[in-house]
PDB file of C-alpha atoms in Angstrom:
ATOM      1  CA  LEU H 275       0.000   0.000   0.000  1.00  0.00           C
ATOM      2  CA  LYS H 276       2.765   2.429   0.961  1.00  0.00           C
ATOM      3  CA  ASN H 277       4.745   1.726  -2.215  1.00  0.00           C
ATOM      4  CA  ASN H 278       1.615   2.138  -4.352  1.00  0.00           C
ATOM      5  CA  LEU H 279       0.951   5.497  -2.730  1.00  0.00           C
ATOM      6  CA  LYS H 280       4.554   6.633  -3.262  1.00  0.00           C
ATOM      7  CA  GLN H 281       4.560   5.497  -6.906  1.00  0.00           C
ATOM      8  CA  SER H 282       1.244   7.205  -7.599  1.00  0.00           C
ATOM      9  CA  TRP H 283       2.442  10.472  -6.028  1.00  0.00           C
ATOM     10  CA  TRP H 284       5.757  10.349  -7.910  1.00  0.00           C
ATOM     11  CA  LYS H 285       3.966   9.660 -11.208  1.00  0.00           C
ATOM     12  CA  SER H 286       1.540  12.567 -10.775  1.00  0.00           C
ATOM     13  CA  MET H 287       4.192  14.945  -9.431  1.00  0.00           C
ATOM     14  CA  ILE H 288       7.150  14.142 -11.716  1.00  0.00           C
ATOM     15  CA  TYR H 289       6.255  12.051 -14.765  1.00  0.00           C
ATOM     16  CA  GLU H 290       3.013  13.838 -15.619  1.00  0.00           C
ATOM     17  CA  ARG H 291       4.414  17.371 -15.229  1.00  0.00           C
ATOM     18  CA  ASP H 292       7.090  19.293 -17.111  1.00  0.00           C
ATOM     19  CA  ASP H 293       7.557  21.890 -14.370  1.00  0.00           C
ATOM     20  CA  VAL H 294       8.626  19.637 -11.464  1.00  0.00           C
ATOM     21  CA  GLU H 295      11.904  17.726 -11.125  1.00  0.00           C
ATOM     22  CA  GLY H 296      12.471  14.855  -8.704  1.00  0.00           C
ATOM     23  CA  ILE H 297      15.522  14.395  -6.499  1.00  0.00           C
ATOM     24  CA  ASP H 298      16.827  12.043  -3.825  1.00  0.00           C
ATOM     25  CA  SER H 299      18.952  14.147  -1.480  1.00  0.00           C
ATOM     26  CA  SER H 300      21.220  12.998   1.313  1.00  0.00           C
ATOM     27  CA  ILE H 301      19.849  11.877   4.667  1.00  0.00           C
ATOM     28  CA  LEU H 302      22.927  13.306   6.412  1.00  0.00           C
ATOM     29  CA  THR H 303      22.714  17.088   6.705  1.00  0.00           C
ATOM     30  CA  ASN H 304      25.537  19.556   7.185  1.00  0.00           C
ATOM     31  CA  PRO H 305      24.950  21.379  10.493  1.00  0.00           C
ATOM     32  CA  LEU H 306      25.426  24.760   8.780  1.00  0.00           C
ATOM     33  CA  VAL H 307      22.318  24.098   6.654  1.00  0.00           C
ATOM     34  CA  LEU H 308      20.261  23.540   9.811  1.00  0.00           C
ATOM     35  CA  LYS H 309      21.881  26.483  11.591  1.00  0.00           C
ATOM     36  CA  TYR H 310      21.052  28.955   8.822  1.00  0.00           C
ATOM     37  CA  SER H 311      17.560  27.538   8.259  1.00  0.00           C
ATOM     38  CA  GLY H 312      16.813  28.145  11.948  1.00  0.00           C
ATOM     39  CA  HIS H 313      16.359  24.467  12.794  1.00  0.00           C
ATOM     40  CA  GLU H 314      19.321  24.310  15.168  1.00  0.00           C
ATOM     41  CA  ASN H 315      17.775  26.903  17.494  1.00  0.00           C
ATOM     42  CA  THR H 316      14.042  26.427  16.925  1.00  0.00           C
ATOM     43  CA  PHE H 317      13.382  22.784  15.978  1.00  0.00           C
ATOM     44  CA  THR H 318      12.558  21.939  19.589  1.00  0.00           C
ATOM     45  CA  ASP H 319       9.656  21.002  21.846  1.00  0.00           C
ATOM     46  CA  PRO H 320       9.278  22.182  25.453  1.00  0.00           C
ATOM     47  CA  LEU H 321       9.894  19.232  27.798  1.00  0.00           C
ATOM     48  CA  VAL H 322       8.811  18.740  31.431  1.00  0.00           C
ATOM     49  CA  ASP H 323       9.210  15.873  33.886  1.00  0.00           C
ATOM     50  CA  CYS H 324       6.588  14.959  36.459  1.00  0.00           C
ATOM     51  CA  LYS H 325       8.247  14.442  39.857  1.00  0.00           C
ATOM     52  CA  SER H 326       5.290  12.358  41.111  1.00  0.00           C
ATOM     53  CA  CYS H 327       4.899   9.763  38.362  1.00  0.00           C
ATOM     54  CA  GLY H 328       8.406  10.018  36.878  1.00  0.00           C
ATOM     55  CA  GLU H 329       7.124  10.415  33.302  1.00  0.00           C
ATOM     56  CA  ARG H 330       8.276  12.937  30.696  1.00  0.00           C
ATOM     57  CA  PHE H 331       5.880  15.035  28.594  1.00  0.00           C
ATOM     58  CA  ARG H 332       5.740  17.815  26.082  1.00  0.00           C
ATOM     59  CA  ALA H 333       4.856  20.863  28.159  1.00  0.00           C
ATOM     60  CA  ASP H 334       1.626  21.382  26.196  1.00  0.00           C
ATOM     61  CA  GLN H 335       0.500  17.747  26.605  1.00  0.00           C
ATOM     62  CA  VAL H 336       0.695  17.106  30.355  1.00  0.00           C
ATOM     63  CA  PRO H 337      -2.113  14.808  31.517  1.00  0.00           C
ATOM     64  CA  ASP H 338      -4.558  15.911  34.217  1.00  0.00           C
ATOM     65  CA  TYR H 339      -3.204  13.432  36.766  1.00  0.00           C
ATOM     66  CA  CYS H 340       0.068  15.414  36.994  1.00  0.00           C
ATOM     67  CA  LYS H 341      -0.183  18.460  39.227  1.00  0.00           C
ATOM     68  CA  LYS H 342       1.403  21.714  38.073  1.00  0.00           C
ATOM     69  CA  GLU H 343       3.539  21.971  41.207  1.00  0.00           C
ATOM     70  CA  ASP H 344       5.007  18.499  40.486  1.00  0.00           C
ATOM     71  CA  LEU H 345       6.401  19.519  37.092  1.00  0.00           C
ATOM     72  CA  THR H 346       9.967  20.606  36.407  1.00  0.00           C
ATOM     73  CA  GLU H 347      10.607  23.898  34.639  1.00  0.00           C
ATOM     74  CA  PRO H 348      10.198  23.481  30.862  1.00  0.00           C
ATOM     75  CA  ARG H 349      13.414  23.019  28.928  1.00  0.00           C
ATOM     76  CA  GLN H 350      13.929  22.818  25.189  1.00  0.00           C
ATOM     77  CA  PHE H 351      14.237  19.319  23.750  1.00  0.00           C
ATOM     78  CA  ASN H 352      16.083  19.203  20.405  1.00  0.00           C
ATOM     79  CA  LEU H 353      14.095  17.161  17.882  1.00  0.00           C
ATOM     80  CA  MET H 354      17.060  16.524  15.569  1.00  0.00           C
ATOM     81  CA  PHE H 355      19.190  13.382  15.720  1.00  0.00           C
ATOM     82  CA  SER H 356      22.876  14.183  15.696  1.00  0.00           C
ATOM     83  CA  THR H 357      25.692  11.841  14.754  1.00  0.00           C
ATOM     84  CA  GLU H 358      29.374  12.195  13.987  1.00  0.00           C
ATOM     85  CA  MET H 359      31.230  12.007  10.703  1.00  0.00           C
ATOM     86  CA  GLY H 360      34.959  11.457  10.459  1.00  0.00           C
ATOM     87  CA  SER H 361      37.567   8.747  10.437  1.00  0.00           C
ATOM     88  CA  VAL H 362      39.055   9.600  13.857  1.00  0.00           C
ATOM     89  CA  ALA H 363      36.736   9.860  16.854  1.00  0.00           C
ATOM     90  CA  GLY H 364      38.392  12.956  18.342  1.00  0.00           C
ATOM     91  CA  ASP H 365      38.346  14.785  15.002  1.00  0.00           C
ATOM     92  CA  ALA H 366      34.784  13.863  14.028  1.00  0.00           C
ATOM     93  CA  SER H 367      32.298  16.574  13.066  1.00  0.00           C
ATOM     94  CA  THR H 368      28.738  16.702  14.306  1.00  0.00           C
ATOM     95  CA  ILE H 369      26.128  16.279  11.583  1.00  0.00           C
ATOM     96  CA  TYR H 370      22.391  15.616  11.693  1.00  0.00           C
ATOM     97  CA  LEU H 371      19.967  13.128  10.213  1.00  0.00           C
ATOM     98  CA  ARG H 372      17.545  15.274   8.251  1.00  0.00           C
ATOM     99  CA  PRO H 373      14.482  16.305  10.280  1.00  0.00           C
ATOM    100  CA  GLU H 374      12.505  16.911   7.069  1.00  0.00           C
ATOM    101  CA  THR H 375      13.136  16.667   3.332  1.00  0.00           C
ATOM    102  CA  ALA H 376      12.786  20.385   2.491  1.00  0.00           C
ATOM    103  CA  GLN H 377      16.411  21.277   3.286  1.00  0.00           C
ATOM    104  CA  GLY H 378      17.652  18.786   0.677  1.00  0.00           C
ATOM    105  CA  ILE H 379      15.426  20.478  -1.883  1.00  0.00           C
ATOM    106  CA  PHE H 380      16.716  23.965  -1.014  1.00  0.00           C
ATOM    107  CA  VAL H 381      20.376  22.913  -0.889  1.00  0.00           C
ATOM    108  CA  ASN H 382      20.068  21.264  -4.319  1.00  0.00           C
ATOM    109  CA  PHE H 383      18.063  24.090  -5.929  1.00  0.00           C
ATOM    110  CA  LEU H 384      20.876  25.434  -8.120  1.00  0.00           C
ATOM    111  CA  ASN H 385      22.021  21.952  -9.209  1.00  0.00           C
ATOM    112  CA  VAL H 386      18.468  21.035 -10.237  1.00  0.00           C
ATOM    113  CA  GLN H 387      17.877  24.346 -11.979  1.00  0.00           C
ATOM    114  CA  LYS H 388      21.102  24.136 -14.005  1.00  0.00           C
ATOM    115  CA  SER H 389      21.102  20.415 -14.803  1.00  0.00           C
ATOM    116  CA  GLY H 390      17.391  20.391 -15.700  1.00  0.00           C
ATOM    117  CA  ARG H 391      17.625  23.746 -17.486  1.00  0.00           C
ATOM    118  CA  MET H 392      14.619  24.847 -15.444  1.00  0.00           C
ATOM    119  CA  LYS H 393      13.283  28.379 -15.423  1.00  0.00           C
ATOM    120  CA  ILE H 394      11.158  29.765 -12.609  1.00  0.00           C
ATOM    121  CA  PRO H 395       8.357  28.854 -12.001  1.00  0.00           C
ATOM    122  CA  PHE H 396       9.257  25.223 -11.345  1.00  0.00           C
ATOM    123  CA  GLY H 397       9.161  22.702  -8.549  1.00  0.00           C
ATOM    124  CA  ILE H 398      11.423  20.158  -6.921  1.00  0.00           C
ATOM    125  CA  ALA H 399       9.885  17.051  -5.363  1.00  0.00           C
ATOM    126  CA  GLN H 400      11.299  14.346  -3.145  1.00  0.00           C
ATOM    127  CA  ILE H 401      10.235  11.224  -1.285  1.00  0.00           C
ATOM    128  CA  GLY H 402      12.475  10.154   1.549  1.00  0.00           C
ATOM    129  CA  LYS H 403      13.104   9.291   5.160  1.00  0.00           C
ATOM    130  CA  ALA H 404      13.128  11.972   7.841  1.00  0.00           C
ATOM    131  CA  PHE H 405      14.129  11.512  11.465  1.00  0.00           C
ATOM    132  CA  ARG H 406      12.953  13.195  14.641  1.00  0.00           C
ATOM    133  CA  ASN H 407      14.035  12.655  18.206  1.00  0.00           C
ATOM    134  CA  GLU H 408      10.733  12.402  20.072  1.00  0.00           C
ATOM    135  CA  ILE H 409      10.015  13.095  23.717  1.00  0.00           C
ATOM    136  CA  ILE H 410       7.527  10.209  23.816  1.00  0.00           C
ATOM    137  CA  ALA H 411       7.862   7.811  20.902  1.00  0.00           C
ATOM    138  CA  ARG H 412       5.626   5.064  22.235  1.00  0.00           C
ATOM    139  CA  GLN H 413       2.466   6.593  20.754  1.00  0.00           C
ATOM    140  CA  PHE H 414       3.391   4.775  17.496  1.00  0.00           C
ATOM    141  CA  ILE H 415       0.799   5.948  14.944  1.00  0.00           C
ATOM    142  CA  PHE H 416       0.977   9.593  15.996  1.00  0.00           C
ATOM    143  CA  ARG H 417       4.654  10.192  16.750  1.00  0.00           C
ATOM    144  CA  MET H 418       7.558   8.188  15.378  1.00  0.00           C
ATOM    145  CA  ARG H 419      11.317   8.645  15.149  1.00  0.00           C
ATOM    146  CA  GLU H 420      11.696   7.579  11.518  1.00  0.00           C
ATOM    147  CA  PHE H 421       9.110   8.309   8.865  1.00  0.00           C
ATOM    148  CA  GLU H 422       8.695   8.879   5.152  1.00  0.00           C
ATOM    149  CA  GLN H 423       7.821  12.263   3.654  1.00  0.00           C
ATOM    150  CA  MET H 424       6.610  13.243   0.192  1.00  0.00           C
ATOM    151  CA  GLU H 425       7.278  16.899  -0.404  1.00  0.00           C
ATOM    152  CA  MET H 426       7.351  19.367  -3.270  1.00  0.00           C
ATOM    153  CA  GLN H 427       8.592  22.931  -3.163  1.00  0.00           C
ATOM    154  CA  PHE H 428       7.420  25.158  -6.018  1.00  0.00           C
ATOM    155  CA  PHE H 429       9.498  28.258  -6.770  1.00  0.00           C
ATOM    156  CA  VAL H 430       7.751  31.288  -8.308  1.00  0.00           C
ATOM    157  CA  PRO H 431       8.744  34.810  -9.394  1.00  0.00           C
ATOM    158  CA  PRO H 432       8.348  37.501  -6.724  1.00  0.00           C
ATOM    159  CA  GLY H 433       4.872  38.979  -6.754  1.00  0.00           C
ATOM    160  CA  GLU H 434       3.224  35.877  -8.261  1.00  0.00           C
ATOM    161  CA  GLU H 435       2.775  33.934  -5.009  1.00  0.00           C
ATOM    162  CA  LEU H 436      -1.018  34.320  -4.825  1.00  0.00           C
ATOM    163  CA  LYS H 437      -1.478  33.385  -8.486  1.00  0.00           C
ATOM    164  CA  TRP H 438       0.439  30.132  -7.961  1.00  0.00           C
ATOM    165  CA  TYR H 439      -1.204  29.498  -4.600  1.00  0.00           C
ATOM    166  CA  ASP H 440      -4.611  29.668  -6.301  1.00  0.00           C
ATOM    167  CA  TYR H 441      -3.342  27.397  -9.102  1.00  0.00           C
ATOM    168  CA  TRP H 442      -2.134  24.662  -6.718  1.00  0.00           C
ATOM    169  CA  LYS H 443      -5.248  25.004  -4.595  1.00  0.00           C
ATOM    170  CA  SER H 444      -7.376  24.339  -7.679  1.00  0.00           C
ATOM    171  CA  GLN H 445      -5.371  21.163  -8.477  1.00  0.00           C
ATOM    172  CA  ARG H 446      -6.830  19.191  -5.555  1.00  0.00           C
TER     173      ARG H 446
END
């Protein structure tokens, strides 16, 4: 079922359109990409611990059985998985598993535009794994650490955003 859905999306997004190119970008992301996109500082959830029951929660999802006075002060929980890249442990650099597929699209924009000889307006689409470090991952269906995303970014000339928004809205 999942593969059928992915193939159908890819067909309608890439094969049946002349204005969208498909890519498969790297899962490992340079930390500078996530720093300058704002992810390093803002891709977080507020985390609290309940001193009574010993459980951990997102600050906005604390159950009623935990009393406010039993909660620790909220602290920011980074949702990105970090790892190290390098041949010598002491000289390794910190990198991240991608938290979403959009950064790969933005980083590869110029390569896609030049190699595909694309002129704006055009889109870049991708299907791929994304990874998020979750506060509570045991809710399975709702929150997971590894998941698949299908995403398309469509680039338009300045001033034509509403025109293209209306176009894509009508394509449903």
